[in-house]
Coordinates of C-alpha atoms in Angstrom, one line a residue:
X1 CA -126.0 40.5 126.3
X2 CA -122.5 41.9 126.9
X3 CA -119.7 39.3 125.4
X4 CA -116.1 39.3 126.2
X5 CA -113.6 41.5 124.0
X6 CA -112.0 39.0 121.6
X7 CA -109.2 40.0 119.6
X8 CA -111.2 38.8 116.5
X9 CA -114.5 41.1 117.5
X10 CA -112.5 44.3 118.1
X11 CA -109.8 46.6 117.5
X12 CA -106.1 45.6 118.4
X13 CA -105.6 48.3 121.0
X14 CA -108.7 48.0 122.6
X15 CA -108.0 44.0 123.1
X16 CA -104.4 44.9 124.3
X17 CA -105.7 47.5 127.0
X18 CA -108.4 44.9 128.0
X19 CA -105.9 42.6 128.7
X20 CA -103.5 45.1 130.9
X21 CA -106.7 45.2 133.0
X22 CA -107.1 43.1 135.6
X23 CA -110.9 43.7 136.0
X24 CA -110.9 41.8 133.0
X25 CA -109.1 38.9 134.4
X26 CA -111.2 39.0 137.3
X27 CA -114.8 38.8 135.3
X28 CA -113.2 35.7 133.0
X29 CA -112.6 33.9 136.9
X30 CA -116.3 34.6 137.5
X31 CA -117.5 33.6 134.0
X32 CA -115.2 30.1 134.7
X33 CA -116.4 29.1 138.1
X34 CA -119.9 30.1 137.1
X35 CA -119.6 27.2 134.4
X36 CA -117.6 25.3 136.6
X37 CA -114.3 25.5 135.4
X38 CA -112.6 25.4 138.8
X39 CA -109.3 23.8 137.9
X40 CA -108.9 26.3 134.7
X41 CA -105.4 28.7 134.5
X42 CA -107.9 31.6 134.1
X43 CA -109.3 31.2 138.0
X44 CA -105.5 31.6 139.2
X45 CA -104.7 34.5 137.4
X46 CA -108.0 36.4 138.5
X47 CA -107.3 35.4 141.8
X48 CA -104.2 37.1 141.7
X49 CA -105.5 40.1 139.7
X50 CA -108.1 40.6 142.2
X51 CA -104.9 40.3 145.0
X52 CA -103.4 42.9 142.9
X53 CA -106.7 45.2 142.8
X54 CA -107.3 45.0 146.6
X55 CA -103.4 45.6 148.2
X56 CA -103.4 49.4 147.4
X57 CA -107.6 49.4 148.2
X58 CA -106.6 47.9 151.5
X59 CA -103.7 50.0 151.9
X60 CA -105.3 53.1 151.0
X61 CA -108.2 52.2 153.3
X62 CA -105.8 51.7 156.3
X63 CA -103.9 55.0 155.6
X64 CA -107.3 56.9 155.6
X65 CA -108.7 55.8 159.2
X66 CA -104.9 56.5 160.6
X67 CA -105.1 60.2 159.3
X68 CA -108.9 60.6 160.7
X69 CA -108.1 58.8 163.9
X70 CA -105.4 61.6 164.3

């Protein structure tokens, strides 16, 4: 069973770089509203991570079919 990086259960720089990622955010929103927590600060800021993972996705996507389309 995989468990979430704690800062007690591993080293300090591999807790700081799991908390610059936002994939992280996002599977601590999934791990909430699985048990329900809808109303929890965690579900806002992995909504906004996953906002934040998608804009250059969509962006990037939109760019590519111009260029083929050309």
């Amino acid at each position: 069973m995989l468990l979430p990086i704690t800062e007690a259960a591993a080293p300090t720089w591999l807790y700081v770089l799991s908390r610059i990622n936002p994939v992280t955010h996002v599977v601590e929103t999934e791990r909430a509203l699985f048990d329900g927590q809808l109303t929890e600060s965690v579900v806002l800021y992995g909504f906004l991570a996953a906002g934040a993972i998608a804009m250059p996705g969509v962006a990037a996507g939109i760019r590519g079919m111009r260029n083929a389309s050309a």
